[in-house]
Amino acid sequence: MEASIAEIAQRAGIGKGTVFRHFATKECLAAAIVSDRLDELAAIGRTLLDATDPGAALLEFMTAGVELQARDRAFCQAATTSVRRDPAVRAASDRLSQAAESLTEQARRQGAVRDDITGQDVILLLGAACQAAAPLGDTAADLWRRYLYLIFDGMRPEGAHPLPRPAPARARFDQAVDPSGPDQEPSAERC
Amino acid sequence: MEASIAEIAQRAGIGKGTVFRHFATKECLAAAIVSDRLDELAAIGRTLLDATDPGAALLEFMTAGVELQARDRAFCQAATTSVRRDPAVRAASDRLSQAAESLTEQARRQGAVRDDITGQDVILLLGAACQAAAPLGDTAADLWRRYLYLIFDGMRPEGAHPLPRPAPARARFDQAVDPSGPDQEPSAERC
DNA sequence: ACCTGAACACCGTTCAAGT
DNA sequence: ACCTGAACACCGTTCAAGT
């Protein structure tokens, strides 16, 4: 969000108006970039499904996810804003959750992680590790590794304590619709 | 950052120019608010130093911290931006870290948390719990509790695995200056 | 049909004029 | 001395005119 539309258009060698022909809004442009990144991570997750050690694969998946985010802070920040409400980002986010769910289920079966952990949890905690290290900026380049490992320790079955709240049930394809109706955030306009 | 300066000035019953008399920049205004919140939490932390169960006190401190952040999302977001580089925010942040350090030391001594955990860690992980739940917005109002407890499990000595990186050494008053010089992010202008 | 950049609306910031 | 709001600069967005 740092760059102005004028700069973006100039670097792309097109007029400002043409940018708005492709993306109705500056935020839609950001949303398109973010959902691309999410799909990138989902692809990595699907690859890791074939790994021999599911526990290690899950940790590797989370590591790849934070690395993706840590590479440019802009993406990390964008994920915090209202870009989340964009339909394309939501869809990509659900695809990512599904990949994470498969990985998590394998790890759960092996006893590598406690069994009250879902794929959604994994995605959210991966973001949390990134955000934990963010305040110190580039001072501590790979500090996120410390927090990812600590969080992963919390995901392990050894010494686990009961959690005060069930995992969030977001749109999952193998799940009936929540009878209490859609209590999600209002969707943004389609882009 | 949602509100415009014009709106803020109007609500305060003063002219726009007068706002800039008190805060050189809109960001400085945000920084002042953020550091107030940080000091609020530091005060809570100092109160909890007298609690009988240091482990429970530390968890309570973290809970209070996330609650403070979760109450308005604006603050949670501001903490992600360049407001962090503001000198006043840094100073408040250091005061907060010191309070956290005392609480953490007590908990460490009791064996309630592993002994490679610092006060800084506690502050950063507290923010992480808040951020983990943020993507789902008000859909899942107190989801952060789930992640705070999970992270706290990771902080416990039982089943702890070694962490891949030392804790960050930010300005601590009982510590010599880092001989490699200040490798912190560039400070923003004084406000 | 598709692209363009002038024009518009909005907002942070400055400062000459008012008290 | 302190406050004000008109004026300026900047940026996202629109759209009449050009190809």
Short mmCIF file of N, CA and C (backbone and C1' of nucleotides) in Angstrom, two decimals, chain D residues 1-12:
data_model
loop_
_atom_site.label_atom_id
_atom_site.label_comp_id
_atom_site.label_asym_id
_atom_site.label_seq_id
_atom_site.Cartn_x
_atom_site.Cartn_y
_atom_site.Cartn_z
P DA D 1 5.49 35.90 23.77
"O5'" DA D 1 4.32 34.93 24.25
"C5'" DA D 1 4.17 33.61 23.89
"C4'" DA D 1 2.66 33.43 23.88
"C3'" DA D 1 2.25 32.12 23.20
"O3'" DA D 1 1.52 31.38 24.16
"C1'" DA D 1 0.98 33.97 22.35
P DC D 2 1.36 29.75 23.92
"O5'" DC D 2 -0.05 29.69 23.18
"C5'" DC D 2 -1.19 30.37 23.75
"C4'" DC D 2 -2.28 30.44 22.71
"C3'" DC D 2 -2.48 29.17 21.90
"O3'" DC D 2 -3.80 28.73 22.10
"C1'" DC D 2 -2.52 31.09 20.52
P DC D 3 -4.24 27.26 21.60
"O5'" DC D 3 -5.21 27.63 20.41
"C5'" DC D 3 -6.35 28.44 20.70
"C4'" DC D 3 -6.89 28.99 19.41
"C3'" DC D 3 -7.36 27.94 18.42
"O3'" DC D 3 -8.76 28.07 18.24
"C1'" DC D 3 -6.06 29.65 17.35
P DT D 4 -9.56 26.95 17.40
"O5'" DT D 4 -9.56 27.58 15.96
"C5'" DT D 4 -10.19 28.84 15.74
"C4'" DT D 4 -9.89 29.31 14.34
"C3'" DT D 4 -10.26 28.31 13.25
"O3'" DT D 4 -11.46 28.73 12.64
"C1'" DT D 4 -8.16 29.40 12.85
P DG D 5 -12.47 27.62 12.07
"O5'" DG D 5 -12.38 27.91 10.50
"C5'" DG D 5 -12.28 29.25 10.02
"C4'" DG D 5 -11.45 29.28 8.74
"C3'" DG D 5 -11.82 28.23 7.69
"O3'" DG D 5 -11.52 28.74 6.41
"C1'" DG D 5 -9.63 27.89 8.30
P DA D 6 -12.59 28.66 5.26
"O5'" DA D 6 -11.84 29.37 4.05
"C5'" DA D 6 -11.32 30.68 4.20
"C4'" DA D 6 -9.95 30.79 3.54
"C3'" DA D 6 -9.87 30.22 2.12
"O3'" DA D 6 -9.04 31.06 1.34
"C1'" DA D 6 -8.33 29.06 3.49
P DA D 7 -8.71 30.68 -0.20
"O5'" DA D 7 -7.34 29.87 -0.11
"C5'" DA D 7 -6.16 30.52 0.37
"C4'" DA D 7 -4.96 29.61 0.16
"C3'" DA D 7 -4.91 28.92 -1.21
"O3'" DA D 7 -3.57 28.97 -1.70
"C1'" DA D 7 -4.85 27.29 0.50
P DC D 8 -3.18 28.33 -3.12
"O5'" DC D 8 -2.34 27.04 -2.72
"C5'" DC D 8 -1.32 27.17 -1.73
"C4'" DC D 8 -0.66 25.82 -1.50
"C3'" DC D 8 -0.49 24.98 -2.76
"O3'" DC D 8 0.84 24.49 -2.83
"C1'" DC D 8 -1.63 23.74 -1.09
P DA D 9 1.36 23.71 -4.11
"O5'" DA D 9 1.51 22.22 -3.57
"C5'" DA D 9 2.01 22.01 -2.25
"C4'" DA D 9 1.99 20.52 -1.95
"C3'" DA D 9 2.24 19.63 -3.16
"O3'" DA D 9 3.01 18.51 -2.75
"C1'" DA D 9 0.08 19.18 -2.30
P DC D 10 3.42 17.36 -3.84
"O5'" DC D 10 2.47 16.15 -3.47
"C5'" DC D 10 2.27 15.81 -2.09
"C4'" DC D 10 1.21 14.74 -2.00
"C3'" DC D 10 1.26 13.72 -3.15
"O3'" DC D 10 1.16 12.42 -2.58
"C1'" DC D 10 -0.92 14.58 -2.92
P DC D 11 1.55 11.09 -3.43
"O5'" DC D 11 0.18 10.29 -3.46
"C5'" DC D 11 -0.58 10.18 -2.27
"C4'" DC D 11 -1.98 9.74 -2.61
"C3'" DC D 11 -2.04 8.76 -3.79
"O3'" DC D 11 -2.94 7.72 -3.47
"C1'" DC D 11 -3.45 10.58 -4.19
P DG D 12 -2.91 6.31 -4.19
"O5'" DG D 12 -4.46 5.96 -4.33
"C5'" DG D 12 -5.27 5.96 -3.17
"C4'" DG D 12 -6.71 6.18 -3.55
"C3'" DG D 12 -7.25 5.23 -4.61
"O3'" DG D 12 -8.58 4.86 -4.26
"C1'" DG D 12 -7.45 7.46 -5.38
#
